[in-house]
CSV table of C-alpha atoms in Angstrom, one decimal:
chain,number,residue,atom,x,y,z
A,1,GLU,CA,1.5,40.7,-8.5
A,2,ALA,CA,0.3,38.9,-5.3
A,3,GLY,CA,0.3,35.1,-5.4
A,4,VAL,CA,-2.4,32.8,-4.0
A,5,THR,CA,-3.0,33.7,-0.3
A,6,GLN,CA,-4.5,31.4,2.3
A,7,PHE,CA,-5.8,32.3,5.8
A,8,PRO,CA,-5.1,31.2,8.4
A,9,SER,CA,-1.7,29.6,8.1
A,10,HIS,CA,-2.4,27.4,11.1
A,11,SER,CA,-5.5,26.5,13.0
A,12,VAL,CA,-6.0,24.3,16.0
A,13,ILE,CA,-9.5,23.4,16.9
A,14,GLU,CA,-11.3,20.8,19.1
A,15,LYS,CA,-13.2,17.9,17.6
A,16,GLY,CA,-16.8,19.0,16.9
A,17,GLN,CA,-16.0,22.6,16.3
A,18,THR,CA,-16.3,24.5,13.0
A,19,VAL,CA,-13.4,25.9,11.0
A,20,THR,CA,-13.4,28.1,7.9
A,21,LEU,CA,-10.4,28.3,5.6
A,22,ARG,CA,-10.0,31.1,3.1
A,23,CYS,CA,-8.2,31.3,-0.2
A,24,ASP,CA,-7.6,34.4,-2.3
A,25,PRO,CA,-6.6,33.4,-5.8
A,26,ILE,CA,-4.4,35.4,-8.1
A,27,SER,CA,-6.5,38.3,-9.5
A,28,GLY,CA,-8.2,37.3,-12.8
A,29,HIS,CA,-7.8,33.5,-12.3
A,30,ASP,CA,-11.1,31.9,-13.0
A,31,ASN,CA,-10.0,28.4,-11.9
A,32,LEU,CA,-9.7,27.7,-8.2
A,33,TYR,CA,-8.8,24.3,-6.7
A,34,TRP,CA,-8.7,22.9,-3.2
A,35,TYR,CA,-6.4,20.1,-2.2
A,36,ARG,CA,-5.6,18.4,1.1
A,37,ARG,CA,-2.6,16.5,2.4
A,38,VAL,CA,-3.1,14.3,5.4
A,39,MET,CA,0.1,13.5,7.3
A,40,GLY,CA,2.2,10.9,5.5
A,41,LYS,CA,-0.1,10.7,2.5
A,42,GLU,CA,-0.2,12.3,-0.9
A,43,ILE,CA,-1.8,15.6,-1.8
A,44,LYS,CA,-5.3,14.9,-2.9
A,45,PHE,CA,-7.7,16.9,-5.0
A,46,LEU,CA,-10.9,18.1,-3.3
A,47,LEU,CA,-12.7,20.3,-5.7
A,48,HIS,CA,-12.5,22.7,-8.6
A,49,PHE,CA,-14.4,26.0,-9.2
A,50,VAL,CA,-14.7,27.8,-12.5
A,51,LYS,CA,-15.6,31.3,-11.4
A,52,GLU,CA,-18.4,30.8,-8.9
A,53,SER,CA,-19.5,27.4,-10.2
A,54,LYS,CA,-18.4,24.0,-8.8
A,55,GLN,CA,-16.9,22.2,-11.9
A,56,ASP,CA,-15.8,19.1,-10.1
A,57,GLU,CA,-16.3,18.2,-6.4
A,58,SER,CA,-15.5,14.5,-6.7
A,59,GLY,CA,-12.7,14.7,-4.1
A,60,MET,CA,-14.8,16.1,-1.2
A,61,PRO,CA,-14.6,13.5,1.5
A,62,ASN,CA,-18.1,13.9,3.0
A,63,ASN,CA,-20.9,16.4,3.7
A,64,ARG,CA,-19.1,17.9,6.6
A,65,PHE,CA,-17.1,19.9,4.0
A,66,LEU,CA,-18.6,22.9,2.3
A,67,ALA,CA,-16.8,25.0,-0.3
A,68,GLU,CA,-18.1,28.3,-1.6
A,69,ARG,CA,-16.8,30.9,-4.0
A,70,THR,CA,-19.3,33.7,-4.0
A,71,GLY,CA,-18.8,36.3,-6.8
A,72,GLY,CA,-16.0,34.2,-8.3
A,73,THR,CA,-13.2,35.7,-6.3
A,74,TYR,CA,-12.1,34.3,-3.0
A,75,SER,CA,-13.2,30.9,-1.8
A,76,THR,CA,-13.9,29.4,1.6
A,77,LEU,CA,-13.8,25.8,2.8
A,78,LYS,CA,-15.8,25.1,5.9
A,79,VAL,CA,-15.5,22.0,8.0
A,80,GLN,CA,-18.5,21.4,10.3
A,81,PRO,CA,-18.2,19.6,12.6
A,82,ALA,CA,-14.5,18.8,12.5
A,83,GLU,CA,-13.2,15.3,13.2
A,84,LEU,CA,-9.7,14.1,14.1
A,85,GLU,CA,-9.2,12.7,10.6
A,86,ASP,CA,-9.7,16.1,9.1
A,87,SER,CA,-6.2,17.2,10.3
A,88,GLY,CA,-3.8,18.0,7.5
A,89,VAL,CA,-2.6,20.7,5.3
A,90,TYR,CA,-5.2,22.3,3.0
A,91,PHE,CA,-3.8,23.8,-0.2
A,92,CYS,CA,-5.5,26.2,-2.6
A,93,ALA,CA,-4.4,26.8,-6.2
A,94,SER,CA,-5.6,29.0,-9.0
A,95,SER,CA,-5.1,29.2,-12.8
A,96,GLN,CA,-6.3,31.2,-15.7
A,97,GLU,CA,-9.3,30.2,-17.7
A,98,GLY,CA,-8.9,28.9,-21.2
A,99,GLY,CA,-6.9,25.9,-22.2
A,100,TYR,CA,-4.0,24.5,-20.3
A,101,THR,CA,-2.4,26.9,-17.9
A,102,GLU,CA,-0.1,26.5,-14.9
A,103,ALA,CA,-1.7,26.2,-11.5
A,104,PHE,CA,-0.2,28.4,-8.8
A,105,PHE,CA,-0.4,27.2,-5.2
A,106,GLY,CA,-0.8,28.9,-1.9
A,107,GLN,CA,1.3,28.2,1.2
A,108,GLY,CA,-1.4,26.0,2.7
A,109,THR,CA,-3.4,26.0,5.9
A,110,ARG,CA,-2.3,23.5,8.5
A,111,LEU,CA,-5.4,22.3,10.4
A,112,THR,CA,-5.0,20.3,13.6
A,113,VAL,CA,-8.1,18.8,15.2
A,114,VAL,CA,-7.6,17.7,18.8
B,1,ALA,CA,-7.8,6.7,-13.6
B,2,GLN,CA,-4.3,8.1,-13.0
B,3,SER,CA,-1.8,7.3,-10.3
B,4,VAL,CA,1.7,8.4,-9.5
B,5,THR,CA,4.4,6.5,-7.6
B,6,GLN,CA,7.5,8.2,-6.3
B,7,LEU,CA,10.2,5.7,-5.3
B,8,GLY,CA,11.9,6.8,-2.1
B,9,SER,CA,10.2,9.0,0.4
B,10,HIS,CA,13.7,10.3,1.4
B,11,VAL,CA,16.7,10.9,-0.7
B,12,SER,CA,20.0,12.1,0.6
B,13,VAL,CA,22.9,13.4,-1.5
B,14,SER,CA,26.1,15.2,-1.0
B,15,GLU,CA,26.5,18.7,-2.3
B,16,GLY,CA,27.8,18.5,-5.9
B,17,ALA,CA,26.4,15.0,-6.5
B,18,LEU,CA,23.8,14.0,-9.0
B,19,VAL,CA,20.2,14.3,-7.9
B,20,LEU,CA,17.8,11.6,-9.2
B,21,LEU,CA,14.2,11.5,-8.0
B,22,ARG,CA,12.1,8.7,-9.4
B,23,CYS,CA,8.5,9.0,-10.6
B,24,ASN,CA,6.4,6.4,-12.4
B,25,TYR,CA,2.8,7.0,-13.5
B,26,SER,CA,-0.2,5.2,-14.8
B,27,SER,CA,-2.7,6.9,-17.1
B,28,SER,CA,-5.4,5.8,-19.4
B,29,VAL,CA,-4.9,8.8,-21.6
B,30,PRO,CA,-1.7,10.6,-22.8
B,31,PRO,CA,-0.5,12.2,-19.7
B,32,TYR,CA,0.6,15.7,-18.8
B,33,LEU,CA,3.3,15.4,-16.2
B,34,PHE,CA,4.7,17.8,-13.6
B,35,TRP,CA,7.3,18.2,-10.9
B,36,TYR,CA,6.6,20.6,-8.1
B,37,VAL,CA,8.9,21.6,-5.2
B,38,GLN,CA,7.9,22.8,-1.7
B,39,TYR,CA,10.5,24.7,0.2
B,40,PRO,CA,10.0,25.0,4.0
B,41,ASN,CA,7.1,27.3,4.9
B,42,GLN,CA,6.3,27.9,1.3
B,43,GLY,CA,3.7,26.8,-1.2
B,44,LEU,CA,4.2,24.4,-4.1
B,45,GLN,CA,6.2,25.8,-7.0
B,46,LEU,CA,6.2,24.3,-10.5
B,47,LEU,CA,9.7,23.1,-11.5
B,48,LEU,CA,8.8,21.8,-14.9
B,49,LYS,CA,6.1,20.1,-17.0
B,50,TYR,CA,5.8,17.8,-19.9
B,51,THR,CA,2.8,18.1,-22.2
B,52,THR,CA,3.7,17.2,-25.8
B,53,GLY,CA,6.8,17.4,-28.0
B,54,ALA,CA,10.3,17.1,-26.7
B,55,THR,CA,10.5,14.4,-24.1
B,56,LEU,CA,13.5,16.0,-22.3
B,57,VAL,CA,12.1,18.9,-20.4
B,58,LYS,CA,14.2,21.6,-18.7
B,59,GLY,CA,13.0,23.4,-15.7
B,60,ILE,CA,14.1,26.0,-13.2
B,61,ASN,CA,17.2,25.8,-11.0
B,62,GLY,CA,19.0,23.4,-13.3
B,63,PHE,CA,16.5,20.6,-13.0
B,64,GLU,CA,15.3,18.5,-15.9
B,65,ALA,CA,13.1,15.4,-16.5
B,66,GLU,CA,12.7,12.9,-19.3
B,67,PHE,CA,9.3,11.5,-20.3
B,68,LYS,CA,9.8,7.8,-21.2
B,69,LYS,CA,6.5,6.4,-22.4
B,70,SER,CA,7.7,2.8,-22.6
B,71,GLU,CA,8.8,2.9,-19.0
B,72,THR,CA,5.9,5.1,-17.8
B,73,SER,CA,8.5,7.2,-16.0
B,74,PHE,CA,9.2,10.9,-15.5
B,75,HIS,CA,12.4,11.0,-13.4
B,76,LEU,CA,13.8,14.3,-12.2
B,77,THR,CA,17.5,14.9,-12.3
B,78,LYS,CA,20.0,17.6,-11.6
B,79,PRO,CA,23.7,17.1,-12.3
B,80,SER,CA,25.1,18.8,-9.3
B,81,ALA,CA,23.1,19.3,-6.0
B,82,HIS,CA,23.2,22.5,-4.1
B,83,MET,CA,22.4,23.1,-0.5
B,84,SER,CA,19.5,25.2,-1.6
B,85,ASP,CA,17.9,22.2,-3.3
B,86,ALA,CA,16.9,20.7,0.0
B,87,ALA,CA,13.1,20.5,-0.1
B,88,GLU,CA,10.2,18.2,-0.8
B,89,TYR,CA,9.5,17.3,-4.4
B,90,PHE,CA,6.2,16.1,-5.8
B,91,CYS,CA,5.5,14.4,-9.1
B,92,ALA,CA,2.0,14.8,-10.5
B,93,VAL,CA,-0.1,13.9,-13.5
B,94,ASN,CA,-3.0,15.7,-15.0
B,95,ALA,CA,-6.1,13.9,-14.0
B,96,GLY,CA,-8.0,14.5,-17.2
B,97,GLY,CA,-9.6,17.8,-16.3
B,98,THR,CA,-9.9,20.8,-18.6
B,99,SER,CA,-6.9,22.6,-17.1
B,100,TYR,CA,-3.6,21.8,-15.5
B,101,GLY,CA,-4.9,22.4,-12.1
B,102,LYS,CA,-6.6,19.0,-11.4
B,103,LEU,CA,-3.7,16.9,-10.5
B,104,THR,CA,-2.9,13.5,-9.1
B,105,PHE,CA,0.2,13.6,-6.9
B,106,GLY,CA,2.8,11.2,-5.7
B,107,GLN,CA,3.5,10.9,-2.0
B,108,GLY,CA,6.5,13.2,-2.2
B,109,THR,CA,10.3,12.8,-1.8
B,110,ILE,CA,12.2,14.8,0.7
B,111,LEU,CA,15.6,15.7,-0.6
B,112,THR,CA,18.4,16.3,1.9
B,113,VAL,CA,21.7,17.8,0.7
B,114,HIS,CA,24.8,17.2,2.9
B,115,PRO,CA,27.8,19.5,2.8
């Protein structure tokens, strides 16, 4: 069974540009989470989807970030326009619906804004 | 609100020595606690978790952790370090969501194992 897959693994963009990160969860997992780790800091929760609905987006830093999960399968996280402070590693995780189940993490996307 | 503090951003041990990675948490509700490991160029992998019941939890690769409510701690130990244990370790607490996935993480501890 394939794990959580994230694309791209690395992205370097200029300030002001747009970047879209993609996450493919484990098949059948209704819960999908986005996290971010800024260099030197802890991993922080961004948002949580249950199927295609945003359950909790309390961690989204500002309106330059837009997450979608059309059809309840893969998810995208768009940053527009990117700022220097957006640099970091973006992790995606997924888990099954129903009660307390383990969250499986992807390898992350390392975003560098220059 | 929950928070997690990992004491020591870097820990270095010799192969065969005891590994002790410290984690303290704060939580307004009974916590679910986790340790994750990240090997180079890989994603986060769950080592072990505490939810309810036995306070000494055993995980993969010989690691274990003990939940101590009175000390608000969840330290990770392994009796004998192996070179393959070199990685970054994260302690996390469930942030009160409806599944394990919404977590509050500590800052991570990089474990180095010397021959």
